[in-house]
Coordinates of C-alpha atoms in Angstrom, one line a residue:
X1439 CA 224.3 276.3 -5.5
X1440 CA 225.7 273.1 -6.7
X1441 CA 228.6 271.4 -5.0
X1442 CA 231.2 269.6 -7.3
X1443 CA 233.7 268.8 -4.5
X1444 CA 233.3 266.9 -1.5
X1445 CA 233.3 269.3 1.5
X1446 CA 233.5 268.9 5.3
X1447 CA 230.8 270.8 7.3
X1448 CA 231.1 271.4 10.8
X1449 CA 227.6 271.6 12.5
X1450 CA 225.9 271.7 15.7
X1451 CA 223.3 268.9 15.4
X1452 CA 219.9 269.2 16.7
X1453 CA 218.6 265.9 18.1
X1454 CA 215.5 264.3 18.3
X1455 CA 216.0 262.7 21.5
X1456 CA 217.6 264.1 24.9
X1457 CA 220.2 262.3 27.0
X1458 CA 218.0 261.0 30.0
X1459 CA 218.5 263.5 32.7
X1460 CA 218.2 262.1 36.4
X1461 CA 215.5 263.2 39.0
X1462 CA 216.5 265.9 40.7
X1463 CA 215.6 268.1 43.3
X1464 CA 214.8 271.8 42.5
X1465 CA 214.4 274.9 44.6
X1466 CA 212.7 278.3 43.0
X1467 CA 214.7 281.0 45.1
X1468 CA 212.0 283.6 44.1
X1469 CA 209.0 282.0 45.4
X1470 CA 210.7 279.9 48.3
X1471 CA 213.2 281.8 49.9
X1472 CA 213.5 281.6 53.6
X1473 CA 214.2 285.3 55.4
X1474 CA 217.8 284.2 56.0
X1475 CA 218.8 281.5 53.1
X1476 CA 221.8 279.1 53.9
X1477 CA 224.5 278.3 51.6
X1478 CA 224.2 274.9 50.3
X1479 CA 227.7 273.5 50.0
X1480 CA 228.9 270.5 47.7
X1481 CA 231.0 267.6 48.5
X1482 CA 234.0 269.5 46.8
X1483 CA 233.4 272.8 49.1
X1484 CA 231.8 275.0 46.6
X1485 CA 228.7 277.2 47.4
X1486 CA 226.0 275.9 45.2
X1487 CA 224.6 279.1 43.2
X1488 CA 221.2 279.3 41.6
X1489 CA 221.0 279.7 37.6
X1490 CA 218.7 281.9 35.7
X1491 CA 215.9 279.7 34.0
X1492 CA 213.0 281.4 32.3
X1493 CA 213.8 284.7 34.3
X1494 CA 213.6 282.3 37.5
X1495 CA 216.5 281.9 40.1
X1496 CA 216.7 278.3 40.6
X1497 CA 219.0 275.7 42.4
X1498 CA 219.0 272.3 41.1
X1499 CA 220.6 269.5 42.8
X1500 CA 221.2 266.0 41.2
X1501 CA 219.4 262.8 42.7
X1502 CA 221.0 261.4 45.6
X1503 CA 223.3 264.4 45.9
X1504 CA 224.5 265.3 49.5
X1505 CA 225.1 268.8 50.5
X1506 CA 226.0 270.8 53.5
X1507 CA 223.4 273.4 54.6
X1508 CA 225.3 276.0 56.2
X1509 CA 224.4 278.9 58.4
X1510 CA 227.8 280.4 58.8
X1511 CA 228.7 283.0 61.6
X1512 CA 229.1 282.6 65.5
X1513 CA 225.8 282.1 67.0
X1514 CA 224.0 281.1 63.8
X1515 CA 222.1 277.9 63.3
X1516 CA 219.3 276.3 60.8
X1517 CA 216.1 277.1 62.7
X1518 CA 214.7 273.6 61.8
X1519 CA 217.6 271.7 63.6
X1520 CA 219.3 274.2 66.0
X1521 CA 222.6 273.1 64.2
X1522 CA 225.0 275.3 62.4
X1523 CA 226.1 272.6 59.5
X1524 CA 223.4 270.2 58.5
X1525 CA 224.0 267.3 56.2
X1526 CA 221.2 266.9 53.3
X1527 CA 220.3 264.8 50.6
X1528 CA 218.0 265.2 47.4
X1529 CA 216.7 261.7 48.2
X1530 CA 213.7 261.9 46.2
X1531 CA 212.8 264.1 42.9
X1532 CA 211.0 267.4 44.0
X1533 CA 211.5 270.4 46.0
X1534 CA 212.4 268.9 49.5
X1535 CA 215.7 268.2 50.9
X1536 CA 216.2 265.0 53.5
X1537 CA 217.8 266.6 56.4
X1538 CA 218.3 264.2 59.4
X1539 CA 214.7 262.4 59.6
X1540 CA 213.0 265.5 58.1
X1541 CA 212.0 266.4 54.8
X1542 CA 212.3 270.1 54.4
X1543 CA 211.1 272.4 51.7
X1544 CA 213.6 275.4 50.6
X1545 CA 211.4 277.8 53.0
X1546 CA 211.9 275.7 55.7
X1547 CA 215.8 275.9 55.4
X1548 CA 216.1 279.4 57.1
X1549 CA 219.0 280.3 59.5
X1550 CA 218.4 282.3 62.6
X1551 CA 220.0 285.2 60.9
X1552 CA 222.0 286.2 57.8
X1553 CA 225.0 284.2 56.8
X1554 CA 228.3 285.7 58.0
X1555 CA 231.6 285.9 56.2
X1556 CA 234.9 285.5 58.0
X1557 CA 237.9 287.7 57.6
X1558 CA 241.5 286.5 57.7
X1559 CA 244.8 287.5 57.1
X1560 CA 247.1 285.3 54.9
X1561 CA 250.3 286.8 54.4
X1562 CA 251.9 289.8 52.7
X1563 CA 251.5 291.1 49.3
X1564 CA 253.2 293.7 47.4
X1565 CA 256.2 295.0 49.4
X1566 CA 254.1 296.8 52.1
X1567 CA 250.5 295.3 52.0
X1568 CA 248.7 292.7 54.0
X1569 CA 247.0 290.1 52.1
X1570 CA 243.4 289.6 53.5
X1571 CA 240.7 286.8 52.3
X1572 CA 237.0 287.4 52.8
X1573 CA 235.0 283.9 52.5
X1574 CA 233.1 281.3 54.5
X1575 CA 233.9 279.0 57.3
X1576 CA 231.9 275.6 56.7
X1577 CA 233.0 273.3 59.4
X1578 CA 236.8 272.6 58.9
X1579 CA 236.7 273.9 55.2
X1580 CA 237.4 277.6 54.5
X1581 CA 235.7 278.9 51.2
X1582 CA 237.4 281.9 49.5
X1583 CA 235.3 284.7 48.0
X1584 CA 237.6 287.4 47.5
X1585 CA 241.2 288.4 48.3
X1586 CA 242.3 291.8 49.2
X1587 CA 245.8 293.7 49.3
X1588 CA 245.7 296.3 51.8
X1589 CA 248.4 298.7 52.9
X1590 CA 247.6 299.3 56.9
X1591 CA 250.3 302.4 57.3
X1592 CA 248.2 304.6 55.1
X1593 CA 244.9 302.8 54.8
X1594 CA 245.2 302.1 51.0
X1595 CA 244.0 299.0 49.1
X1596 CA 246.1 297.8 46.3
X1597 CA 243.7 295.5 44.7
X1598 CA 240.9 292.8 45.3
X1599 CA 240.4 289.4 43.4
X1600 CA 237.2 288.0 42.6
X1601 CA 235.8 285.3 40.2
X1602 CA 232.7 286.0 38.3
X1603 CA 230.8 282.8 37.3
X1604 CA 229.1 283.2 33.8
X1605 CA 226.9 280.5 34.3
X1606 CA 225.5 282.2 37.9
X1607 CA 225.8 285.7 38.2
X1608 CA 222.5 286.5 36.0
X1609 CA 220.9 284.7 38.9
X1610 CA 222.0 287.4 41.5
X1611 CA 219.9 288.6 44.5
X1612 CA 218.6 291.9 43.1
X1613 CA 216.2 292.6 46.1
X1614 CA 219.3 292.6 48.7
X1615 CA 219.5 295.9 50.6
X1616 CA 222.8 297.4 50.5
X1617 CA 224.3 297.2 54.4
X1618 CA 226.5 299.9 55.6
X1619 CA 230.3 299.9 55.0
X1620 CA 232.3 298.4 57.9
X1621 CA 236.0 299.0 59.3
X1622 CA 236.5 295.1 60.5
X1623 CA 239.9 295.5 62.3
X1624 CA 241.4 297.9 60.0
X1625 CA 241.4 301.6 59.8
X1626 CA 242.5 302.0 63.7
X1627 CA 241.9 305.4 65.0
X1628 CA 240.1 306.9 61.8
X1629 CA 236.5 307.9 61.7
X1630 CA 236.1 306.4 58.3
X1631 CA 232.4 307.4 58.0
X1632 CA 233.1 310.8 58.4
X1633 CA 235.8 310.7 55.9
X1634 CA 233.5 309.4 53.3
X1635 CA 230.8 312.0 54.2
X1636 CA 230.4 314.9 51.6
X1637 CA 231.0 317.3 54.4
X1638 CA 234.0 315.6 55.8
X1639 CA 235.4 315.5 52.3
X1640 CA 234.8 319.3 51.8
X1641 CA 236.7 319.7 54.9
X1642 CA 239.5 317.6 54.0
X1643 CA 239.9 318.8 50.5
X1644 CA 239.8 322.4 51.6
X1645 CA 242.5 321.9 54.1
X1646 CA 244.6 320.4 51.5
X1647 CA 244.0 323.1 48.9
X1648 CA 244.3 325.9 51.4
X1649 CA 240.8 327.5 50.5
X1650 CA 237.4 326.7 51.3
X1651 CA 236.1 328.3 48.2
X1652 CA 238.4 326.3 46.2
X1653 CA 237.6 323.2 48.0
X1654 CA 233.7 323.7 47.3
X1655 CA 234.6 324.1 43.6
X1656 CA 236.2 320.4 43.8
X1657 CA 233.5 319.0 45.9
X1658 CA 230.4 319.9 43.9
X1659 CA 227.4 317.4 44.5
X1660 CA 225.6 319.1 41.9
X1661 CA 227.7 317.6 39.4
X1662 CA 228.2 314.4 41.1
X1663 CA 232.0 315.6 42.1
X1664 CA 232.2 313.9 45.1
X1665 CA 234.0 311.0 46.3
X1666 CA 232.0 307.7 46.7
X1667 CA 233.0 304.4 48.4
X1668 CA 234.3 302.7 45.3
X1669 CA 234.0 299.1 45.4
X1670 CA 237.0 297.2 44.2
X1671 CA 235.3 293.9 43.8
X1672 CA 231.7 294.9 43.3
X1673 CA 228.6 293.4 45.2
X1674 CA 227.0 292.8 41.6
X1675 CA 229.8 290.3 40.7
X1676 CA 228.1 288.0 43.5
X1677 CA 225.1 286.1 43.5
X1678 CA 223.3 285.6 46.9
X1679 CA 222.6 288.1 49.6
X1680 CA 225.3 286.8 52.0
X1681 CA 228.3 287.0 49.6
X1682 CA 226.8 290.5 48.3
X1683 CA 227.0 291.8 51.7
X1684 CA 230.5 290.6 52.3
X1685 CA 231.8 293.2 49.9
X1686 CA 231.2 296.3 52.1
X1687 CA 234.2 296.5 53.9
X1688 CA 236.3 300.0 53.7
X1689 CA 239.3 297.4 53.0
X1690 CA 237.4 296.6 49.8
X1691 CA 237.1 300.2 48.4
X1692 CA 238.8 303.6 48.0
X1693 CA 237.7 307.2 47.2
X1694 CA 236.2 307.4 43.5
X1695 CA 234.3 310.4 42.0
X1696 CA 230.9 309.5 42.2
X1697 CA 230.7 310.7 38.2
X1698 CA 233.4 308.1 37.2
X1699 CA 231.8 305.4 39.7
X1700 CA 228.6 305.7 37.9
X1701 CA 230.0 306.4 34.7
X1702 CA 232.5 304.5 32.8
X1703 CA 233.6 302.6 35.6
X1704 CA 229.9 301.2 36.3
X1705 CA 230.0 300.2 32.2
X1706 CA 232.8 298.6 32.7
X1707 CA 232.0 296.2 35.5
X1708 CA 228.6 295.5 33.9
X1709 CA 230.3 294.8 30.5
X1710 CA 232.7 292.1 32.4
X1711 CA 229.7 290.1 33.8
X1712 CA 227.9 290.4 30.4
X1713 CA 230.9 288.9 29.1
X1714 CA 231.0 286.1 31.8
X1715 CA 227.2 285.4 31.0
X1716 CA 227.1 285.6 27.3
X1717 CA 230.0 283.2 26.7
X1718 CA 229.3 281.1 30.0
X1719 CA 232.7 281.6 31.3
X1720 CA 234.3 282.1 34.5
X1721 CA 236.2 285.3 34.8
X1722 CA 239.3 286.0 37.4
X1723 CA 239.0 290.0 38.0
X1724 CA 241.9 292.0 39.4
X1725 CA 240.8 295.5 40.4
X1726 CA 243.1 298.1 41.8
X1727 CA 244.4 301.7 42.4
X1728 CA 247.7 303.2 41.3
X1729 CA 249.3 306.4 42.3
X1730 CA 247.5 309.1 44.4
X1731 CA 245.0 312.1 42.8
X1732 CA 246.6 315.6 43.1
X1733 CA 244.7 318.8 42.8
X1734 CA 245.8 322.4 42.3
X1735 CA 246.0 324.4 45.5
X1736 CA 245.3 328.1 46.0
X1737 CA 248.8 328.5 44.5
X1738 CA 248.4 326.2 41.6
X1739 CA 250.8 323.5 43.2
X1740 CA 249.3 320.1 42.9
X1741 CA 248.6 318.4 46.4
X1742 CA 247.8 314.9 46.9
X1743 CA 244.2 314.4 48.0
X1744 CA 243.9 312.1 51.4
X1745 CA 240.5 311.9 53.0
X1746 CA 241.6 311.8 57.0
X1747 CA 244.8 311.7 59.3
X1748 CA 245.3 309.1 61.6
X1749 CA 245.9 309.5 65.5
X1750 CA 249.5 310.1 64.5
X1751 CA 248.6 313.2 62.2
X1752 CA 249.4 310.6 59.3
X1753 CA 247.5 311.3 55.9
X1754 CA 245.4 308.2 55.3
X1755 CA 242.6 307.0 52.7
X1756 CA 244.4 308.2 49.5
X1757 CA 242.3 309.0 46.6
X1758 CA 243.7 307.0 44.0
X1759 CA 244.9 308.8 40.5
X1760 CA 243.9 305.6 38.5
X1761 CA 241.3 302.7 39.0
X1762 CA 242.4 299.7 37.0
X1763 CA 241.1 296.4 36.3
X1764 CA 242.2 293.4 34.8
X1765 CA 239.7 290.8 33.5
X1766 CA 241.5 287.1 32.9
X1767 CA 239.9 284.3 31.3
X1768 CA 241.9 281.2 32.9
X1769 CA 240.6 278.5 30.4
X1770 CA 242.2 280.3 27.2
X1771 CA 244.8 282.3 29.4
X1772 CA 243.7 285.7 27.9
X1773 CA 243.2 288.9 29.5
X1774 CA 242.7 292.6 29.0
X1775 CA 243.8 295.6 31.4
X1776 CA 241.1 298.5 31.7
X1777 CA 242.3 301.6 33.3
X1778 CA 240.4 304.7 34.0
X1779 CA 241.4 308.2 35.3
X1780 CA 239.9 309.0 38.4
X1781 CA 239.9 313.1 37.9
X1782 CA 236.9 314.7 36.6
X1783 CA 238.7 318.5 37.2
X1784 CA 241.3 317.6 34.4
X1785 CA 240.6 319.5 31.4
X1786 CA 243.0 317.7 29.0
X1787 CA 244.6 314.2 29.3
X1788 CA 248.3 314.1 28.1
X1789 CA 249.9 311.5 26.5
X1790 CA 252.0 310.8 29.6
X1791 CA 248.6 310.2 31.6
X1792 CA 247.9 307.2 29.1
X1793 CA 250.9 305.0 30.6
X1794 CA 250.8 302.2 27.9
X1795 CA 249.8 301.5 24.3
X1796 CA 245.8 301.9 24.0
X1797 CA 244.2 298.7 22.7
X1798 CA 240.7 299.6 23.4
X1799 CA 239.9 299.4 19.8
X1800 CA 241.1 295.6 20.0
X1801 CA 238.7 294.7 22.6
X1802 CA 235.5 293.9 20.7
X1803 CA 233.5 292.8 24.0
X1804 CA 233.8 296.3 25.9
X1805 CA 232.5 299.6 24.8
X1806 CA 231.4 302.7 26.2
X1807 CA 229.0 305.7 24.7
X1808 CA 232.2 307.8 25.3
X1809 CA 235.3 306.5 26.8
X1810 CA 236.9 309.8 26.5
X1811 CA 234.6 311.6 28.7
X1812 CA 236.8 312.9 31.8
X1813 CA 234.1 313.6 34.2
X1814 CA 232.6 310.1 33.5
X1815 CA 236.2 308.4 33.6
X1816 CA 238.7 308.7 30.9
X1817 CA 239.5 305.0 29.8
X1818 CA 242.1 303.2 28.1
X1819 CA 243.0 299.6 27.6
X1820 CA 246.4 297.8 28.0
X1821 CA 247.8 294.5 27.7
X1822 CA 248.1 293.2 31.1
X1823 CA 251.7 292.6 30.6
X1824 CA 252.2 296.3 29.8
X1825 CA 250.1 297.3 32.9
X1826 CA 252.3 295.2 35.2
X1827 CA 255.4 297.0 33.6
X1828 CA 254.0 300.1 35.1
X1829 CA 251.8 298.9 38.0
X1830 CA 254.0 296.2 39.9
X1831 CA 251.0 295.1 41.9
X1832 CA 248.9 294.1 39.2
X1833 CA 249.1 290.7 38.5
X1834 CA 251.9 289.2 36.6
X1835 CA 250.3 286.7 34.2
X1836 CA 253.0 286.8 32.0
X1837 CA 253.2 287.8 28.1
X1838 CA 249.8 286.6 27.3
X1839 CA 247.0 287.7 24.6
X1840 CA 244.6 289.9 24.8
X1841 CA 241.0 288.9 25.8
X1842 CA 239.5 290.4 23.0
X1843 CA 236.6 289.1 20.6
X1844 CA 236.7 288.9 17.1
X1845 CA 233.7 287.2 16.8
X1846 CA 231.4 290.0 18.1
X1847 CA 228.8 289.2 15.2
X1848 CA 227.6 285.3 14.7
X1849 CA 225.9 284.3 11.5
X1850 CA 223.6 281.4 12.0
X1851 CA 222.2 279.9 8.7
X1852 CA 220.2 276.7 8.0
X1853 CA 221.9 274.5 5.0
X1854 CA 219.8 272.3 3.1
X1855 CA 221.7 269.1 2.4
X1856 CA 221.2 266.4 -0.6
X1857 CA 221.2 262.9 0.0
X1858 CA 223.5 260.9 -2.4
X1859 CA 224.5 257.3 -2.7
X1860 CA 228.2 256.5 -3.1
X1861 CA 230.1 254.0 -4.8
X1862 CA 230.1 252.1 -1.2
X1863 CA 226.3 250.7 -1.4
X1864 CA 226.6 250.4 2.4
X1865 CA 227.1 254.3 2.7
X1866 CA 225.3 257.4 2.2
X1867 CA 227.2 260.8 1.6
X1868 CA 225.8 263.8 2.8
X1869 CA 226.7 266.8 0.1
X1870 CA 226.0 270.5 0.7
X1871 CA 223.3 271.6 -1.8
X1872 CA 222.5 275.2 -1.1
X1873 CA 221.9 277.7 1.6
X1874 CA 218.6 279.0 2.2
X1875 CA 219.4 282.6 2.8
X1876 CA 217.9 282.7 6.3
X1877 CA 220.5 284.3 8.2
X1878 CA 220.1 285.7 11.5
X1879 CA 222.8 288.0 13.2
X1880 CA 223.4 288.6 16.6
X1881 CA 226.0 290.5 18.9
X1882 CA 228.0 288.7 21.2
X1883 CA 228.3 291.4 23.7
X1884 CA 225.3 293.3 25.1
X1885 CA 222.9 290.1 24.6
X1886 CA 220.0 291.7 26.5
X1887 CA 219.0 291.7 30.3
X1888 CA 217.3 288.1 29.8
X1889 CA 220.3 286.4 28.6
X1890 CA 218.0 284.0 26.4
X1891 CA 221.0 282.2 24.9
X1892 CA 218.3 279.5 23.1
X1893 CA 217.1 282.9 21.0
X1894 CA 220.5 282.8 19.2
X1895 CA 218.9 280.3 16.8
X1896 CA 216.1 281.2 14.4
X1897 CA 214.1 278.2 15.8
X1898 CA 211.4 278.6 13.3
X1899 CA 213.7 277.7 10.5
X1900 CA 215.1 274.3 12.2
X1901 CA 214.0 270.9 11.6
X1902 CA 215.4 267.3 12.5
X1903 CA 219.3 266.8 11.4
X1904 CA 219.4 270.4 9.8
X1905 CA 222.9 271.3 10.8
X1906 CA 223.5 274.7 11.7
X1907 CA 227.0 275.7 11.1
X1908 CA 229.7 278.5 12.4
X1909 CA 232.8 279.0 12.1
X1910 CA 234.9 282.3 13.2
X1911 CA 238.2 283.8 12.5
X1912 CA 239.9 283.6 15.7
X1913 CA 241.0 286.2 17.7
X1914 CA 244.6 284.9 17.5
X1915 CA 244.9 285.6 14.1
X1916 CA 245.1 282.0 12.7
X1917 CA 246.5 282.4 9.5
X1918 CA 248.2 285.5 7.1
X1919 CA 247.6 286.7 3.6
X1920 CA 251.1 288.3 2.7
X1921 CA 251.9 288.6 6.4
X1922 CA 248.6 290.5 7.1
X1923 CA 246.7 289.0 9.7
X1924 CA 243.3 287.9 9.0
X1925 CA 241.2 289.4 11.8
X1926 CA 239.5 292.8 12.6
X1927 CA 236.6 294.3 10.9
X1928 CA 237.8 296.6 7.8
X1929 CA 236.6 296.0 4.2
X1930 CA 240.3 295.3 3.3
X1931 CA 240.7 292.7 5.2
X1932 CA 237.3 291.4 4.1
X1933 CA 238.5 291.6 0.8
X1934 CA 241.5 289.5 1.7
X1935 CA 239.5 286.5 3.0
X1936 CA 237.6 286.5 -0.2
X1937 CA 240.7 286.6 -2.3
X1938 CA 241.9 283.7 -0.4
X1939 CA 239.2 281.4 -0.3
X1940 CA 238.6 281.9 -3.8
X1941 CA 242.0 281.0 -4.8
X1942 CA 242.4 278.1 -3.0
X1943 CA 239.7 276.1 -4.4
X1944 CA 237.9 274.0 -1.9
X1945 CA 239.4 275.0 1.3
X1946 CA 236.6 277.8 2.3
X1947 CA 233.4 278.3 0.7
X1948 CA 232.3 281.4 2.3
X1949 CA 228.5 281.6 2.6
X1950 CA 227.9 285.4 3.4
X1951 CA 230.0 288.2 4.6
X1952 CA 229.1 290.8 7.1
X1953 CA 230.5 294.3 6.8
X1954 CA 230.5 295.8 10.5
X1955 CA 231.4 298.9 11.8
X1956 CA 235.7 299.1 11.9
X1957 CA 235.6 298.9 15.9
X1958 CA 234.0 295.5 15.6
X1959 CA 235.3 292.4 14.3
X1960 CA 234.7 290.2 11.2
X1961 CA 233.1 286.9 11.4
X1962 CA 232.4 284.8 8.4
X1963 CA 230.0 282.5 7.9
X1964 CA 232.1 279.1 6.5
X1965 CA 229.9 276.8 4.5
X1966 CA 232.5 274.0 4.6
X1967 CA 236.3 273.2 4.7
X1968 CA 238.7 269.9 3.6
X1969 CA 240.9 267.8 5.5
X1970 CA 243.6 270.2 4.3
X1971 CA 243.6 272.7 7.2
X1972 CA 247.1 274.2 6.5
X1973 CA 247.9 275.9 9.8
X1974 CA 244.5 277.5 10.3
X1975 CA 243.5 277.3 14.0
X1976 CA 239.3 277.7 13.8
X1977 CA 237.7 277.9 17.2
X1978 CA 234.2 276.6 17.0
X1979 CA 232.1 278.5 19.5
X1980 CA 228.9 280.3 19.5
X1981 CA 229.2 283.8 21.0
X1982 CA 226.3 284.0 23.7
X1983 CA 225.4 280.4 23.0
X1984 CA 226.9 279.8 27.0
X1985 CA 226.1 276.7 28.9
X1986 CA 222.2 276.3 28.1
X1987 CA 220.8 273.3 27.1
X1988 CA 217.7 274.6 25.9
X1989 CA 215.1 273.2 23.8
X1990 CA 214.3 274.6 20.4
X1991 CA 211.1 273.5 18.8
X1992 CA 211.0 270.4 21.3
X1993 CA 214.5 269.6 19.8
X1994 CA 217.6 269.7 22.2
X1995 CA 220.6 271.9 21.1
X1996 CA 223.7 270.6 23.0
X1997 CA 226.5 272.7 24.6
X1998 CA 229.5 273.9 22.8
X1999 CA 232.6 274.8 24.3
X2000 CA 236.1 276.2 22.9
X2001 CA 239.3 274.5 21.9
X2002 CA 241.3 274.5 24.8
X2003 CA 238.8 276.0 27.0
X2004 CA 236.0 274.6 28.7
X2005 CA 235.0 271.1 28.3
X2006 CA 233.0 270.2 25.2
X2007 CA 229.7 268.6 25.0
X2008 CA 228.5 268.6 21.6
X2009 CA 227.6 266.9 18.5
X2010 CA 229.6 266.8 15.1
X2011 CA 228.7 265.2 11.8
X2012 CA 231.5 264.8 8.9
X2013 CA 230.1 265.6 5.6
X2014 CA 231.0 263.8 2.8
X2015 CA 231.8 260.3 4.8
X2016 CA 230.0 257.7 6.2
X2017 CA 227.3 259.3 8.2
X2018 CA 226.8 256.2 10.6
X2019 CA 226.4 258.0 14.1
X2020 CA 228.1 255.4 16.1
X2021 CA 231.2 256.1 14.2
X2022 CA 233.5 258.5 15.8
X2023 CA 235.8 260.0 13.1
X2024 CA 238.7 262.4 14.4
X2025 CA 240.3 262.5 11.1
X2026 CA 239.5 266.4 10.5
X2027 CA 240.8 267.5 13.7
X2028 CA 243.6 264.9 13.9
X2029 CA 246.0 267.7 14.4
X2030 CA 244.1 269.2 17.4
X2031 CA 243.4 266.3 20.0
X2032 CA 241.7 268.6 22.4
X2033 CA 238.6 268.4 20.3
X2034 CA 236.2 265.8 21.4
X2035 CA 233.7 264.3 18.7
X2036 CA 230.5 263.2 20.7
X2037 CA 227.3 261.8 18.6
X2038 CA 223.5 262.0 19.7

């Protein structure tokens, strides 16, 4: 296909020479971890977590980086020094840290016992709740891991807040054994362990509904109809064993039917982590409860369900009617609220049960095999604002957009470029000549357990200075035709795109269209675009590419971010202009100052 007009092609440039990387200290946690590993804390009081590299959990420190080797908890200390908090330095490249006068490998950095979290109350929340933080005391610094809002009068936790770190969560310690749940200083006068036992649940529910026979129909372990200790902030959101263990407090749990806990809710938790991993983003996750579950008694009257009574004969530990989760990306300030109905004994779900406009069809990154399966947990989705309108203790993030992915498929291709001389003998222009047709598609979501982002590229087809381009229709409906937003995956909207790009010659040349199922979204591979941008806001992002600085056939592929999101590191080449790489040209995106043009 010969192009008669000069086009501007946005590219990811594969560079022959990588930026030099300073010598560093690396620790293989899978082969050299001590029995009780410490936390390595950097100068900004952040716990350094591993990343997953070729299936191995690796912690990397920069050359000369100083860290604190912390063995948190009363009476705990680093065995090698008998000191609780130790300053250490990556003095020379390798696998040792300089701790005082000793050079210690990671396997020698063992604590006397497992690191121990600190729990502290930091104020009030909602109207009746106590704000409780669970975190880590390192010298005088306190590092928060999660926050819960707990109502002590009826032992009900309204919500928990935690952060999923996309660059690290895949490197979680999967070998860690689950500890028992703990009361801490809460649930005074309540035998919580008995309350959550299946025998205890049967007694409690039978008393409430007035019949042991009816109670046994409700608490039916053969169908997974019993209450699990439903984590609000799940242990799998955290990486190291100590942080995972810190989630095992009853203030971070509520009664959740096991069929729901191990069904659609489990899928949501995993899908949220997959999103963070695939896009290499940090997600703030709010997880909470709402209203109290009711079950019909022997007279058909709906009765609220509690697992226990306290010393004053007050009902405590209510079983929630709803579980909700708000997944917020602070970088783009978008969020989606997910709500699950915690009642496998419903025969139908009424319109009143779904208290917001269900927008799950607009959320491309999260799907269930059957989100309407009542025993597994009937799921629906809201904007965060519409959830807050109903659930006052859910986060008030304002009227922000949905965290939905209208780029569920990325289309990668190799462009062949023809070198031509211009009128200016000192300049050489690159013009798009043809597309070789070697396309590869890959879903953004469910990228696989290995999370091998480099495999996103068809490495065998790449060579030096082959530009691999991607442009997507942004999820914010960047432009409209006849007042119809160009988003979504319907064939009608695809035709609108085709009509648009054909009618406005030179603005877009569509290389290939992919028709996907209606529940997914359209992504168009765009060959080029002119300076005239109209009001189109194109997001340059490779879903699933993430934060990997990976090698492709010994070439380095540089990291790319999103406009208005995480910082940019990447290489861009302007086609049709002077191709001298030392010249930084911002004309293409002069309207969008957030974009940085960096060259190899």
